mmCIF file of C-alpha atoms in Angstrom:
data_model
loop_
_atom_site.group_PDB
_atom_site.id
_atom_site.type_symbol
_atom_site.label_atom_id
_atom_site.label_comp_id
_atom_site.label_asym_id
_atom_site.label_seq_id
_atom_site.Cartn_x
_atom_site.Cartn_y
_atom_site.Cartn_z
ATOM 1 C CA MET R 26 39.671 229.180 -93.666
ATOM 2 C CA LEU R 27 40.557 229.306 -97.327
ATOM 3 C CA ARG R 28 38.892 225.708 -97.963
ATOM 4 C CA VAL R 29 35.616 227.283 -96.418
ATOM 5 C CA LEU R 30 35.805 230.028 -99.321
ATOM 6 C CA LEU R 31 36.362 227.510 -101.894
ATOM 7 C CA GLY R 32 33.459 225.296 -101.022
ATOM 8 C CA ILE R 33 30.855 228.875 -100.561
ATOM 9 C CA ALA R 34 32.470 229.669 -103.981
ATOM 10 C CA GLY R 35 31.941 226.632 -105.702
ATOM 11 C CA ALA R 36 28.596 225.932 -103.851
ATOM 12 C CA VAL R 37 27.423 229.561 -104.881
ATOM 13 C CA ILE R 38 28.323 229.154 -108.823
ATOM 14 C CA VAL R 39 26.939 225.113 -108.653
ATOM 15 C CA LEU R 40 23.544 226.658 -107.125
ATOM 16 C CA GLY R 41 23.280 229.362 -109.374
ATOM 17 C CA ILE R 42 23.842 228.011 -112.404
ATOM 18 C CA PHE R 43 21.225 225.155 -111.334
ATOM 19 C CA PHE R 44 18.638 227.746 -111.055
ATOM 20 C CA SER R 45 19.659 228.968 -114.499
ATOM 21 C CA VAL R 46 19.187 226.069 -116.265
ATOM 22 C CA LEU R 47 15.685 225.364 -114.193
ATOM 23 C CA GLY R 48 14.464 228.452 -115.283
ATOM 24 C CA THR R 49 15.629 228.454 -118.847
ATOM 25 C CA LEU R 50 14.928 224.738 -119.577
ATOM 26 C CA VAL R 51 12.180 223.109 -117.409
ATOM 27 C CA ILE R 52 9.735 225.970 -115.664
ATOM 28 C CA PRO R 53 6.711 227.133 -118.169
ATOM 29 C CA ARG R 54 6.552 230.446 -117.588
ATOM 30 C CA LEU R 55 8.708 233.421 -117.221
ATOM 31 C CA THR R 56 11.951 233.707 -115.111
ATOM 32 C CA ARG R 57 14.808 236.332 -115.374
ATOM 33 C CA SER R 58 18.109 234.178 -115.403
ATOM 34 C CA SER R 59 20.684 236.971 -115.263
ATOM 35 C CA PHE R 60 22.859 234.554 -116.085
ATOM 36 C CA THR R 61 21.402 233.822 -119.630
ATOM 37 C CA ARG R 62 20.924 237.361 -120.321
ATOM 38 C CA VAL R 63 24.329 237.986 -120.132
ATOM 39 C CA VAL R 64 25.608 235.372 -122.032
ATOM 40 C CA GLN R 65 23.012 236.515 -125.002
ATOM 41 C CA ARG R 66 23.811 240.008 -124.713
ATOM 42 C CA THR R 67 27.083 238.983 -125.066
ATOM 43 C CA VAL R 68 27.070 236.908 -128.266
ATOM 44 C CA HIS R 69 24.897 239.662 -129.852
ATOM 45 C CA ARG R 70 27.050 242.642 -129.750
ATOM 46 C CA PRO R 71 29.212 241.843 -132.210
ATOM 47 C CA PHE R 72 26.952 240.915 -134.587
ATOM 48 C CA GLN R 73 24.770 244.097 -134.029
ATOM 49 C CA TRP R 74 27.933 246.010 -134.338
ATOM 50 C CA MET R 75 28.502 244.892 -138.093
ATOM 51 C CA ALA R 76 25.135 245.126 -138.815
ATOM 52 C CA ASP R 77 24.803 248.725 -137.510
ATOM 53 C CA LEU R 78 27.644 248.757 -140.315
ATOM 54 C CA THR R 79 25.743 248.170 -142.923
ATOM 55 C CA HIS R 80 22.806 249.647 -145.091
ATOM 56 C CA SER R 81 21.251 246.594 -147.062
ATOM 57 C CA ALA R 82 18.475 245.341 -145.206
ATOM 58 C CA GLU R 83 19.319 242.023 -146.991
ATOM 59 C CA VAL R 84 23.254 242.157 -145.456
ATOM 60 C CA LYS R 85 21.895 243.131 -142.093
ATOM 61 C CA ASP R 86 19.514 240.322 -141.676
ATOM 62 C CA ARG R 87 22.058 237.724 -142.683
ATOM 63 C CA LEU R 88 24.084 239.330 -140.335
ATOM 64 C CA LEU R 89 21.569 238.431 -136.991
ATOM 65 C CA ALA R 90 20.134 235.654 -138.413
ATOM 66 C CA PRO R 91 22.646 233.509 -136.672
ATOM 67 C CA VAL R 92 22.707 235.289 -133.428
ATOM 68 C CA ALA R 93 19.767 233.254 -131.342
ATOM 69 C CA PRO R 94 20.901 229.968 -132.515
ATOM 70 C CA LEU R 95 24.369 230.635 -131.357
ATOM 71 C CA ALA R 96 23.507 232.147 -128.403
ATOM 72 C CA ILE R 97 21.746 228.644 -127.813
ATOM 73 C CA LEU R 98 24.871 226.824 -128.439
ATOM 74 C CA ILE R 99 27.135 229.533 -126.383
ATOM 75 C CA THR R 100 24.676 229.344 -123.094
ATOM 76 C CA LEU R 101 24.871 225.507 -123.341
ATOM 77 C CA ILE R 102 28.498 225.420 -123.725
ATOM 78 C CA SER R 103 28.989 228.221 -120.321
ATOM 79 C CA TRP R 104 26.375 226.279 -118.094
ATOM 80 C CA LEU R 105 28.653 223.337 -118.270
ATOM 81 C CA ALA R 106 31.549 225.689 -118.146
ATOM 82 C CA PHE R 107 31.042 226.526 -115.122
ATOM 83 C CA PHE R 108 29.333 223.351 -112.973
ATOM 84 C CA LEU R 109 33.088 222.358 -114.008
ATOM 85 C CA LEU R 110 34.539 225.335 -112.262
ATOM 86 C CA GLY R 111 31.963 224.897 -109.596
ATOM 87 C CA TYR R 112 32.007 221.298 -108.942
ATOM 88 C CA ALA R 113 36.419 221.650 -108.784
ATOM 89 C CA LEU R 114 36.108 224.216 -106.795
ATOM 90 C CA LEU R 115 34.157 221.888 -104.677
ATOM 91 C CA GLU R 116 36.460 218.789 -104.955
ATOM 92 C CA ALA R 117 39.518 221.351 -104.368
ATOM 93 C CA ALA R 118 37.534 222.574 -100.943
ATOM 94 C CA VAL R 119 36.915 218.690 -99.208
ATOM 95 C CA SER R 120 40.822 217.483 -100.513
ATOM 96 C CA ARG R 121 43.704 218.820 -101.100
ATOM 97 C CA LEU R 122 44.135 218.251 -104.763
ATOM 98 C CA GLY R 123 45.276 221.312 -106.343
ATOM 99 C CA VAL R 124 43.508 223.430 -109.070
ATOM 100 C CA ARG R 125 44.569 221.117 -111.900
ATOM 101 C CA ALA R 126 43.827 217.920 -109.969
ATOM 102 C CA ALA R 127 40.146 219.210 -108.969
ATOM 103 C CA LEU R 128 39.538 220.759 -112.683
ATOM 104 C CA THR R 129 40.499 217.069 -113.955
ATOM 105 C CA GLU R 130 38.367 215.110 -111.511
ATOM 106 C CA ALA R 131 35.008 217.117 -111.398
ATOM 107 C CA GLY R 132 36.113 217.102 -115.818
ATOM 108 C CA SER R 133 35.973 213.476 -115.601
ATOM 109 C CA SER R 134 32.738 213.103 -113.797
ATOM 110 C CA LEU R 135 30.837 215.966 -115.351
ATOM 111 C CA PHE R 136 31.249 214.895 -118.876
ATOM 112 C CA THR R 137 30.948 211.256 -117.591
ATOM 113 C CA LEU R 138 34.651 210.058 -119.205
ATOM 114 C CA GLY R 139 35.338 208.344 -115.890
ATOM 115 C CA PHE R 140 38.960 208.472 -116.665
ATOM 116 C CA ALA R 141 39.883 209.960 -113.126
ATOM 117 C CA SER R 142 38.543 209.460 -109.814
ATOM 118 C CA GLY R 143 39.376 209.641 -106.156
ATOM 119 C CA ASN R 144 39.375 207.664 -103.294
ATOM 120 C CA ARG R 145 37.827 210.073 -100.896
ATOM 121 C CA ALA R 146 34.164 209.181 -99.969
ATOM 122 C CA SER R 147 33.502 213.051 -99.975
ATOM 123 C CA LEU R 148 34.903 212.862 -103.513
ATOM 124 C CA ASN R 149 32.425 210.498 -104.732
ATOM 125 C CA ALA R 150 29.414 212.431 -103.505
ATOM 126 C CA ILE R 151 30.529 215.309 -105.399
ATOM 127 C CA ASP R 152 31.891 213.198 -108.442
ATOM 128 C CA PHE R 153 27.901 211.603 -108.378
ATOM 129 C CA CYS R 154 26.350 214.585 -108.567
ATOM 130 C CA ALA R 155 28.223 215.989 -110.964
ATOM 131 C CA ALA R 156 28.207 213.101 -113.044
ATOM 132 C CA ALA R 157 24.635 213.356 -112.874
ATOM 133 C CA THR R 158 24.648 217.153 -113.789
ATOM 134 C CA GLY R 159 26.209 216.604 -117.503
ATOM 135 C CA PRO R 160 23.536 214.046 -119.104
ATOM 136 C CA ILE R 161 20.918 216.204 -117.047
ATOM 137 C CA VAL R 162 21.881 219.399 -118.646
ATOM 138 C CA ILE R 163 22.694 217.737 -122.149
ATOM 139 C CA GLY R 164 19.384 215.899 -122.286
ATOM 140 C CA LEU R 165 16.708 219.173 -121.624
ATOM 141 C CA GLN R 166 18.799 221.261 -124.117
ATOM 142 C CA VAL R 167 17.517 218.567 -126.566
ATOM 143 C CA GLY R 168 13.702 218.248 -125.579
ATOM 144 C CA TYR R 169 14.318 222.240 -125.243
ATOM 145 C CA LEU R 170 15.320 222.791 -129.040
ATOM 146 C CA PRO R 171 12.740 220.305 -130.368
ATOM 147 C CA ALA R 172 10.020 222.437 -128.311
ATOM 148 C CA LEU R 173 11.735 226.160 -129.510
ATOM 149 C CA TYR R 174 11.669 225.454 -133.464
ATOM 150 C CA ALA R 175 7.825 224.158 -133.235
ATOM 151 C CA ALA R 176 7.062 227.468 -131.558
ATOM 152 C CA TYR R 177 9.437 229.125 -134.141
ATOM 153 C CA GLN R 178 7.376 227.217 -136.688
ATOM 154 C CA ARG R 179 4.403 228.162 -135.917
ATOM 155 C CA ARG R 180 4.774 231.492 -135.908
ATOM 156 C CA GLU R 181 6.469 231.749 -139.151
ATOM 157 C CA THR R 182 3.427 229.884 -141.113
ATOM 158 C CA GLU R 183 1.136 232.419 -140.107
ATOM 159 C CA VAL R 184 3.746 235.429 -141.475
ATOM 160 C CA THR R 185 4.763 233.713 -144.435
ATOM 161 C CA LEU R 186 0.711 233.281 -145.416
ATOM 162 C CA LEU R 187 -0.082 236.805 -144.586
ATOM 163 C CA GLU R 188 3.193 237.861 -147.349
ATOM 164 C CA SER R 189 0.172 237.489 -150.095
ATOM 165 C CA ARG R 190 -2.325 239.456 -148.106
ATOM 166 C CA ALA R 191 -0.380 242.384 -146.780
ATOM 167 C CA GLY R 192 2.314 242.724 -149.263
ATOM 168 C CA SER R 193 5.974 242.184 -148.654
ATOM 169 C CA PRO R 194 7.353 243.821 -146.338
ATOM 170 C CA PRO R 195 3.200 243.589 -144.242
ATOM 171 C CA TRP R 196 1.630 247.121 -143.926
ATOM 172 C CA GLY R 197 -1.905 247.341 -142.367
ATOM 173 C CA PRO R 198 -3.540 249.251 -145.217
ATOM 174 C CA GLU R 199 -2.455 247.398 -147.811
ATOM 175 C CA ILE R 200 -4.222 244.436 -146.003
ATOM 176 C CA LEU R 201 -7.613 246.284 -146.386
ATOM 177 C CA ALA R 202 -6.850 246.922 -150.080
ATOM 178 C CA ARG R 203 -6.237 243.643 -151.391
ATOM 179 C CA TYR R 204 -9.609 242.205 -149.308
ATOM 180 C CA ALA R 205 -10.912 244.891 -151.108
ATOM 181 C CA GLN R 206 -9.716 244.455 -154.485
ATOM 182 C CA VAL R 207 -10.384 240.577 -154.786
ATOM 183 C CA GLN R 208 -13.697 241.530 -152.755
ATOM 184 C CA LEU R 209 -13.111 239.396 -149.731
ATOM 185 C CA LEU R 210 -14.001 242.041 -147.005
ATOM 186 C CA ASP R 211 -16.685 239.456 -145.271
ATOM 187 C CA ASP R 212 -13.802 237.646 -144.807
ATOM 188 C CA LEU R 213 -11.077 239.573 -142.867
ATOM 189 C CA THR R 214 -13.124 238.369 -139.468
ATOM 190 C CA GLU R 215 -11.603 235.134 -140.607
ATOM 191 C CA LEU R 216 -8.101 237.269 -140.508
ATOM 192 C CA PHE R 217 -8.795 238.849 -137.487
ATOM 193 C CA ARG R 218 -9.955 235.692 -135.596
ATOM 194 C CA GLY R 219 -6.733 234.012 -136.288
ATOM 195 C CA TRP R 220 -4.420 236.578 -135.933
ATOM 196 C CA GLU R 221 -6.311 236.950 -132.276
ATOM 197 C CA ARG R 222 -5.558 233.294 -132.125
ATOM 198 C CA TRP R 223 -1.689 233.988 -133.029
ATOM 199 C CA SER R 224 -0.629 236.362 -131.266
ATOM 200 C CA ALA R 225 -1.802 234.686 -127.683
ATOM 201 C CA GLY R 226 0.372 232.367 -128.942
ATOM 202 C CA LEU R 227 2.989 234.350 -129.274
ATOM 203 C CA SER R 228 2.804 235.613 -126.068
ATOM 204 C CA GLU R 229 3.233 232.185 -124.001
ATOM 205 C CA SER R 230 5.986 231.010 -126.087
ATOM 206 C CA HIS R 231 8.181 234.642 -126.504
ATOM 207 C CA THR R 232 7.564 234.812 -122.489
ATOM 208 C CA THR R 233 8.217 231.160 -122.189
ATOM 209 C CA TYR R 234 11.398 231.410 -124.432
ATOM 210 C CA PRO R 235 12.574 234.791 -124.874
ATOM 211 C CA ILE R 236 15.614 233.720 -127.198
ATOM 212 C CA LEU R 237 12.753 233.129 -129.910
ATOM 213 C CA ILE R 238 12.274 237.552 -129.614
ATOM 214 C CA GLN R 239 15.529 237.290 -131.764
ATOM 215 C CA PHE R 240 14.353 234.297 -134.403
ATOM 216 C CA ARG R 241 14.778 235.600 -137.661
ATOM 217 C CA SER R 242 12.622 235.133 -140.707
ATOM 218 C CA THR R 243 13.508 233.070 -143.528
ATOM 219 C CA LYS R 244 13.685 236.032 -145.738
ATOM 220 C CA ALA R 245 14.920 239.500 -144.909
ATOM 221 C CA VAL R 246 11.567 241.427 -145.895
ATOM 222 C CA ARG R 247 9.575 239.124 -143.282
ATOM 223 C CA ASN R 248 9.486 239.500 -139.614
ATOM 224 C CA TRP R 249 6.863 238.536 -136.899
ATOM 225 C CA LEU R 250 6.520 241.699 -135.288
ATOM 226 C CA ILE R 251 5.850 243.882 -138.681
ATOM 227 C CA ALA R 252 3.434 241.167 -139.994
ATOM 228 C CA LEU R 253 1.223 241.694 -136.124
ATOM 229 C CA LEU R 254 2.072 245.235 -136.313
ATOM 230 C CA SER R 255 -0.003 245.263 -140.008
ATOM 231 C CA VAL R 256 -2.617 243.066 -138.753
ATOM 232 C CA MET R 257 -3.363 245.630 -135.818
ATOM 233 C CA ASP R 258 -3.006 248.399 -137.996
ATOM 234 C CA ALA R 259 -5.642 246.703 -140.235
ATOM 235 C CA ALA R 260 -7.984 245.993 -137.351
ATOM 236 C CA ALA R 261 -7.515 249.902 -136.511
ATOM 237 C CA LEU R 262 -8.220 250.924 -139.760
ATOM 238 C CA ARG R 263 -11.210 248.863 -139.947
ATOM 239 C CA LEU R 264 -12.939 249.929 -136.903
ATOM 240 C CA ALA R 265 -11.827 253.685 -137.872
ATOM 241 C CA PHE R 266 -13.820 253.693 -140.903
ATOM 242 C CA ASN R 267 -16.235 251.008 -141.075
ATOM 243 C CA PRO R 268 -18.328 251.753 -137.462
ATOM 244 C CA SER R 269 -21.157 250.098 -138.697
ATOM 245 C CA GLN R 270 -19.327 246.374 -139.700
ATOM 246 C CA PRO R 271 -18.595 243.738 -137.024
ATOM 247 C CA LYS R 272 -16.559 244.774 -134.362
ATOM 248 C CA ALA R 273 -15.912 241.472 -132.251
ATOM 249 C CA GLU R 274 -13.567 239.604 -133.825
ATOM 250 C CA VAL R 275 -11.699 243.553 -134.722
ATOM 251 C CA ARG R 276 -11.546 244.186 -131.149
ATOM 252 C CA MET R 277 -10.877 241.327 -129.939
ATOM 253 C CA ALA R 278 -7.603 240.797 -132.712
ATOM 254 C CA LEU R 279 -6.749 244.617 -131.282
ATOM 255 C CA ARG R 280 -6.735 243.610 -128.117
ATOM 256 C CA ALA R 281 -4.847 240.279 -127.914
ATOM 257 C CA GLY R 282 -2.188 242.010 -129.695
ATOM 258 C CA PHE R 283 -1.266 244.512 -127.606
ATOM 259 C CA VAL R 284 -1.593 242.174 -124.218
ATOM 260 C CA CYS R 285 1.284 240.225 -126.155
ATOM 261 C CA LEU R 286 3.286 242.859 -126.748
ATOM 262 C CA ARG R 287 2.857 244.109 -123.527
ATOM 263 C CA ASP R 288 3.626 240.985 -122.083
ATOM 264 C CA ILE R 289 6.793 240.644 -124.507
ATOM 265 C CA ALA R 290 7.937 244.382 -123.129
ATOM 266 C CA ASP R 291 7.344 243.201 -119.579
ATOM 267 C CA SER R 292 9.796 239.841 -120.185
ATOM 268 C CA ARG R 293 12.429 242.182 -121.033
ATOM 269 C CA GLY R 294 12.348 245.351 -118.570
ATOM 270 C CA ILE R 295 10.392 247.780 -121.047
ATOM 271 C CA ALA R 296 8.289 250.160 -119.254
ATOM 272 C CA TYR R 297 5.299 251.896 -121.030
ATOM 273 C CA ASP R 298 2.072 253.356 -120.133
ATOM 274 C CA HIS R 299 -0.677 251.123 -118.964
ATOM 275 C CA ASP R 300 -3.033 253.035 -120.072
ATOM 276 C CA PRO R 301 -2.583 255.626 -122.722
ATOM 277 C CA HIS R 302 -5.060 258.630 -123.508
ATOM 278 C CA PRO R 303 -6.834 258.453 -126.821
ATOM 279 C CA ASP R 304 -5.403 262.251 -127.503
ATOM 280 C CA ASP R 305 -1.638 260.997 -126.913
ATOM 281 C CA PRO R 306 0.136 261.776 -129.553
ATOM 282 C CA LEU R 307 1.394 259.241 -132.136
ATOM 283 C CA GLN R 308 5.010 259.014 -133.762
ATOM 284 C CA LEU R 309 3.136 258.073 -136.925
ATOM 285 C CA THR R 310 1.970 261.893 -138.954
ATOM 286 C CA TYR R 311 -1.525 262.593 -140.476
ATOM 287 C CA GLN R 312 0.235 262.918 -143.777
ATOM 288 C CA GLU R 313 1.488 259.451 -143.374
ATOM 289 C CA PHE R 314 -1.820 257.708 -142.130
ATOM 290 C CA LEU R 315 -3.209 259.926 -145.887
ATOM 291 C CA GLN R 316 -1.272 258.250 -147.733
ATOM 292 C CA GLY R 317 -2.248 254.755 -146.876
ATOM 293 C CA VAL R 318 -5.767 255.778 -146.955
ATOM 294 C CA ALA R 319 -5.101 256.969 -150.888
ATOM 295 C CA ARG R 320 -3.949 253.073 -150.957
ATOM 296 C CA MET R 321 -7.166 251.560 -150.018
ATOM 297 C CA THR R 322 -9.066 254.293 -151.898
ATOM 298 C CA GLU R 323 -6.893 252.740 -154.760
ATOM 299 C CA GLN R 324 -8.235 249.878 -154.711
ATOM 300 C CA GLY R 325 -12.188 250.884 -153.839
ATOM 301 C CA TYR R 326 -11.732 249.716 -150.119
ATOM 302 C CA PRO R 327 -15.417 250.819 -148.671
ATOM 303 C CA MET R 328 -15.198 253.896 -146.266
ATOM 304 C CA GLU R 329 -18.104 255.250 -144.017
ATOM 305 C CA ARG R 330 -16.023 258.285 -142.785
ATOM 306 C CA THR R 331 -13.745 260.562 -144.227
ATOM 307 C CA PRO R 332 -10.339 260.592 -143.067
ATOM 308 C CA GLN R 333 -10.390 263.799 -140.978
ATOM 309 C CA GLU R 334 -13.464 261.726 -139.396
ATOM 310 C CA ALA R 335 -11.257 258.397 -139.288
ATOM 311 C CA TRP R 336 -8.231 259.778 -137.734
ATOM 312 C CA PRO R 337 -8.700 260.573 -134.143
ATOM 313 C CA HIS R 338 -10.432 257.212 -133.892
ATOM 314 C CA PHE R 339 -7.316 255.105 -135.451
ATOM 315 C CA ARG R 340 -5.207 257.380 -133.704
ATOM 316 C CA GLY R 341 -7.165 256.518 -130.209
ATOM 317 C CA TRP R 342 -6.744 252.798 -130.887
ATOM 318 C CA ARG R 343 -2.757 253.119 -131.863
ATOM 319 C CA VAL R 344 -2.104 254.631 -129.300
ATOM 320 C CA ASN R 345 -2.276 251.268 -127.002
ATOM 321 C CA TYR R 346 0.932 249.691 -129.299
ATOM 322 C CA GLU R 347 3.042 251.926 -131.658
ATOM 323 C CA GLY R 348 5.003 253.212 -128.827
ATOM 324 C CA LEU R 349 5.880 249.298 -127.841
ATOM 325 C CA VAL R 350 6.625 247.764 -131.482
ATOM 326 C CA TYR R 351 8.655 250.976 -132.210
ATOM 327 C CA ARG R 352 10.872 250.080 -129.116
ATOM 328 C CA LEU R 353 11.014 246.338 -129.887
ATOM 329 C CA ALA R 354 11.474 246.551 -134.078
ATOM 330 C CA TRP R 355 14.309 249.199 -133.262
ATOM 331 C CA ASP R 356 15.996 246.662 -130.464
ATOM 332 C CA ILE R 357 15.820 243.534 -133.018
ATOM 333 C CA ASP R 358 16.546 245.840 -136.320
ATOM 334 C CA ALA R 359 13.072 244.441 -138.377
ATOM 335 C CA VAL R 360 12.713 244.753 -141.726
ATOM 336 C CA PRO R 361 11.840 248.839 -142.483
ATOM 337 C CA ALA R 362 8.165 249.349 -143.730
ATOM 338 C CA PRO R 363 5.786 251.543 -143.655
ATOM 339 C CA TRP R 364 4.399 252.863 -139.939
ATOM 340 C CA SER R 365 7.137 250.613 -138.038
ATOM 341 C CA GLY R 366 9.090 253.705 -136.868
ATOM 342 C CA PRO R 367 12.934 254.292 -136.998
ATOM 343 C CA ARG R 368 15.919 251.871 -137.173
ATOM 344 C CA ARG R 369 19.218 251.710 -135.651
ATOM 345 C CA THR R 370 20.692 252.913 -139.436
ATOM 346 C CA PRO R 371 18.833 253.748 -142.053
ATOM 347 C CA VAL R 372 18.749 250.565 -144.680
ATOM 348 C CA VAL R 373 17.940 250.420 -148.388
ATOM 349 C CA ILE R 374 15.781 247.671 -149.264
ATOM 350 C CA ARG R 375 15.010 246.014 -152.543
ATOM 351 C CA THR R 376 11.288 245.044 -152.371
ATOM 352 C CA PRO R 377 9.244 248.151 -153.022
ATOM 353 C CA LEU R 378 7.148 249.541 -149.562
ATOM 354 C CA THR R 379 3.606 249.654 -151.068
ATOM 355 C CA PRO R 380 3.284 246.681 -153.540
ATOM 356 C CA ILE R 381 0.912 247.782 -156.606
ATOM 357 C CA ASP R 382 -0.517 244.671 -158.700
ATOM 358 C CA ARG R 383 0.299 245.246 -162.329
ATOM 359 C CA ARG R 384 -2.287 243.824 -164.266
ATOM 360 C CA PRO R 385 -2.186 243.087 -168.217
ATOM 361 C CA VAL R 386 -3.341 246.091 -169.893
ATOM 362 C CA THR R 387 -6.045 245.031 -172.884
#
């Protein structure tokens, strides 16, 4: 009876970890692996605890930056450790090997060291399976990393390019203000078209590889979520203030943005209203809205509606994504920025929230 129980436990562990590896590294779609989530949360908690003790955005970013890469490494080690345990239980179930001998037998095969060898045919079969498992898991992980970092680089390229257009950290009204300042408002269509495609790519990559959500930018003032929020806010402002301007690309960028956020929310089990009413309340206040409008007016952005007239239209668009952005920004401790909601702890950032170009006095 003991051998049967050991065999069942070993088979459950091996099959469970096998499906975790398959779902994480092989299947190109969102699959929920409880094992992977538990490992990643366990790695994340002590770093988040330390980050919550600081009030500096730069220090917080440095503390959280290694979490995602470390979680990948710990996940690989955990997979191998549980495969070792599972195969050792199977070895003990089909033989009279003790715990130590079973672990030695399984480890010798799993890591292809070959220093231990059983004489029974049943042991040889398990040894062959273990010997195949080790290289396969490591090989899949090696192939997984280039795809992961390629998606990260594609994401960060656009986030970095946006810095000169949206400030640091990015802000929706700053995009329209800077385009108006350099008289490039006609090029906004190209910006929104590019970010529609970027949002689609982000949705695909960050649901297939959820760990990418935790990967941080190379600078504390950059963040993929805040960049997306700034573009969506700029699109909502464009639609609210300029109803006579072309709308197709602006609407598509907004739609792609909040569909992307909803896909990510689904992957993380975050609840949201699938059909919010345009009159639903916002956390963004009207006074904060007027501060953004003032920045746009300062740089000569043309407005066909007054702020009072534009506010209901802007609110009707923002209600589709504000709650999701605020929740995700809280979860990943994104860099604080205007119109991006609260964080876990109040923080201080060195760069201005609303950058103003300093021109030489003539």
